[in-house]
Amino acid sequence: MFEKTKGLISGGVGKLYPSVAYAFGVNDTVLESDVLGNRAKNPAPLPATRDTLFDLASLTKIVCTTMIALKFIEQGRLNLTDKISKFLDNCSNFQDCEIRELLTHSSGLSAWEPLFKLESPDEVLSEILKSEPQQKQANYSCMGYIVLGKILEKIGGESLDKLAENEVFKPLKMNDTMFNPDKSRPIASCEKDEQTGEYLTGIVHDENARYLSGVAGNAGVFSTLDDMI
């Protein structure tokens, strides 16, 4: 089953990517799944296995931030039409921005800014909100999801990683999904850190999320194939 697709996937291992985790399914039935390749190449190859944690990168927006927002909406603690100024002070150019606009990337916030260059992580929110608004149309925005993550923390009274664990991961029995994983676990290495020359392993590759101690609404979650299934 899926022989042509599996051939394309396996053919890229070691050439286009060092490892891959995949699953084929229909509705709630998994037909086939596997993990191939190496989770690390240096200093020696280490095979990727089903318990290997992968940096989910921007899937954090869906697996974590969107899910928490939907839970809060379900609980009556948040509405799609709520303005962000209801939860945040000094919204500057985005006083009238609504939660639904953050969720649908139509807030007018820029796609990306080098927030990691700021003097302090405490400046991140104000820096995003004082940026020049762009045209309100679909424009994929990491900035919008960082703002949404901060709003969810304010509503929930906990950090985003704790909210994700309690509202999403534990209820779904996603026991191997987390921010800032223990480095003793099998983790797929990511890109090379230009400053240290070491491959990032268990450290989120997104510079802005890394600047926010590895916990942000746009990136930072690590997970396994089976948890994602």
XYZ file of C-alpha atoms in Angstrom:
229
model
C 0.000 0.000 0.000
C 1.260 3.511 -0.887
C 4.376 1.996 -2.465
C 5.035 4.927 -4.810
C 4.686 7.488 -2.022
C 6.817 5.427 0.348
C 9.446 5.171 -2.360
C 9.545 8.952 -2.726
C 9.784 9.416 1.035
C 12.490 6.823 1.621
C 14.413 8.006 -1.449
C 14.980 11.376 0.184
C 16.440 10.001 3.404
C 20.111 10.919 3.674
C 19.837 13.132 0.586
C 17.077 15.697 1.109
C 16.708 15.123 4.841
C 18.483 12.981 7.458
C 15.274 11.451 8.850
C 11.539 11.353 8.299
C 8.453 10.329 10.282
C 5.277 9.626 8.332
C 1.797 8.187 8.701
C -0.994 7.392 6.243
C -4.543 7.300 7.524
C -8.225 7.748 6.854
C -10.316 9.480 9.513
C -9.224 7.867 12.809
C -7.649 4.787 11.235
C -3.872 4.682 10.730
C -3.076 2.477 7.749
C 0.702 2.652 7.868
C 3.434 4.613 9.635
C 7.195 4.527 10.053
C 10.313 6.468 11.042
C 13.373 6.321 8.783
C 16.921 7.646 8.785
C 19.114 9.151 11.480
C 18.084 11.628 14.143
C 21.668 12.871 14.307
C 24.787 12.629 12.130
C 27.471 14.193 14.312
C 29.648 13.120 15.991
C 28.232 9.697 15.045
C 25.012 8.576 13.334
C 22.093 7.852 15.662
C 19.001 6.143 14.225
C 15.618 7.835 14.391
C 13.061 5.730 16.257
C 9.375 6.021 17.100
C 10.204 7.724 20.386
C 12.347 10.363 18.668
C 11.204 13.906 19.407
C 11.088 16.317 16.464
C 11.006 20.115 16.586
C 7.470 20.843 15.336
C 8.413 24.426 14.436
C 5.342 26.303 13.181
C 3.046 23.334 13.825
C 3.194 24.738 17.362
C 0.617 27.266 16.129
C -1.872 24.456 15.488
C -0.917 21.798 18.047
C -0.612 24.226 20.941
C -1.769 27.821 20.510
C -4.868 27.297 18.365
C -5.996 24.361 20.510
C -5.725 26.364 23.748
C -7.633 29.242 22.143
C -10.408 26.871 21.057
C -10.587 25.362 24.547
C -10.913 28.850 26.071
C -13.634 29.714 23.552
C -15.421 26.478 24.464
C -15.150 27.403 28.147
C -16.509 30.919 27.547
C -13.265 32.579 28.579
C -12.546 33.968 25.104
C -14.525 35.040 22.042
C -13.424 35.235 18.422
C -14.614 38.844 18.245
C -12.809 39.972 21.408
C -10.411 42.822 20.725
C -6.872 42.198 21.948
C -7.062 45.497 23.863
C -9.435 43.679 26.224
C -6.467 41.653 27.468
C -3.392 43.740 26.705
C -2.343 47.269 27.577
C -0.772 49.651 25.071
C -1.932 47.890 21.909
C -0.809 50.938 19.947
C -1.658 50.439 16.265
C -3.689 47.279 16.917
C -6.365 48.438 19.406
C -9.156 47.025 17.222
C -7.442 43.771 16.247
C -9.665 40.779 17.038
C -8.762 37.284 18.229
C -10.139 35.762 15.008
C -7.724 37.933 13.028
C -4.760 36.569 14.963
C -5.988 33.014 14.379
C -6.512 33.543 10.644
C -3.348 35.571 9.962
C -5.382 38.598 8.916
C -4.429 41.019 11.697
C -2.158 43.261 9.643
C 0.832 42.241 11.755
C 4.047 41.540 9.891
C 5.099 38.001 9.119
C 8.348 38.143 11.066
C 10.590 40.507 12.983
C 14.031 39.831 14.542
C 12.769 40.106 18.107
C 15.824 38.268 19.402
C 17.827 41.455 18.781
C 15.904 43.387 21.431
C 17.615 44.200 24.713
C 15.103 42.182 26.743
C 12.376 39.585 26.093
C 10.092 41.889 28.102
C 10.083 44.250 25.106
C 8.753 41.670 22.647
C 5.031 42.398 22.968
C 5.348 46.175 22.798
C 7.745 45.903 19.851
C 5.258 43.796 17.878
C 2.264 46.004 18.666
C 3.955 49.276 17.783
C 4.942 47.987 14.337
C 3.407 49.543 11.235
C 0.132 47.793 10.329
C 0.032 46.074 6.969
C -2.982 45.536 4.772
C -5.565 43.344 6.487
C -5.468 40.269 4.314
C -4.181 36.740 4.689
C -0.502 37.184 5.551
C 1.110 34.346 7.497
C 2.337 35.902 10.719
C 4.509 34.467 13.464
C 4.078 37.815 15.229
C 0.313 37.334 15.499
C 0.734 33.974 17.185
C 3.295 35.295 19.648
C 0.722 37.942 20.619
C -2.014 35.292 20.855
C 0.197 33.161 23.089
C 0.694 36.112 25.458
C -3.078 36.704 25.581
C -3.725 33.041 26.413
C -1.182 33.212 29.229
C -3.007 36.242 30.637
C -6.391 34.506 30.473
C -5.118 31.187 31.836
C -2.852 32.625 34.494
C -0.056 30.241 33.532
C 2.798 30.057 31.063
C 1.975 28.726 27.605
C 3.827 25.446 28.146
C 1.782 24.733 31.297
C -1.462 25.663 29.543
C -0.602 23.370 26.641
C 0.187 20.490 28.985
C -3.009 20.880 31.018
C -5.486 21.888 28.315
C -4.258 19.878 25.334
C -1.455 17.380 25.771
C -2.562 15.570 28.944
C -6.250 15.281 27.947
C -5.196 13.785 24.597
C -2.597 11.539 26.288
C 0.157 13.192 24.248
C 2.709 12.264 26.891
C 5.729 12.853 24.655
C 4.760 16.350 23.497
C 6.325 19.329 25.242
C 8.325 22.529 25.140
C 12.013 22.385 26.148
C 12.450 18.591 26.252
C 14.964 16.862 28.480
C 18.178 16.519 26.456
C 18.587 12.909 27.636
C 15.684 11.883 25.395
C 16.153 10.841 21.754
C 15.738 14.094 19.828
C 16.268 14.814 16.150
C 18.992 17.394 15.618
C 18.078 20.540 13.774
C 20.137 23.259 12.098
C 23.667 24.177 13.129
C 24.058 27.050 15.563
C 26.252 29.599 13.785
C 27.712 30.852 17.065
C 28.662 27.523 18.643
C 29.004 25.310 15.571
C 26.892 22.682 17.353
C 23.711 21.207 15.934
C 20.620 22.305 17.851
C 19.200 19.290 19.672
C 16.226 19.811 21.948
C 16.545 23.561 21.455
C 13.933 25.216 19.256
C 15.388 26.372 15.941
C 13.192 29.497 15.725
C 15.327 32.374 16.988
C 12.433 34.379 18.411
C 10.990 31.404 20.297
C 14.485 30.598 21.556
C 14.815 34.174 22.801
C 11.564 33.662 24.726
C 13.131 30.748 26.649
C 11.855 28.189 24.131
C 8.171 28.867 24.824
C 6.199 30.945 22.321
C 2.892 30.873 20.501
C 4.564 30.487 17.118
C 7.149 27.742 17.771
C 8.785 25.610 20.440
C 6.816 22.360 20.742
C 8.577 19.000 20.299
C 6.682 15.751 19.672
C 6.849 12.181 18.428
C 5.173 10.552 15.453
C 2.687 8.607 17.596
C 1.640 11.644 19.608
C 1.039 13.559 16.388
C -1.031 10.695 15.017
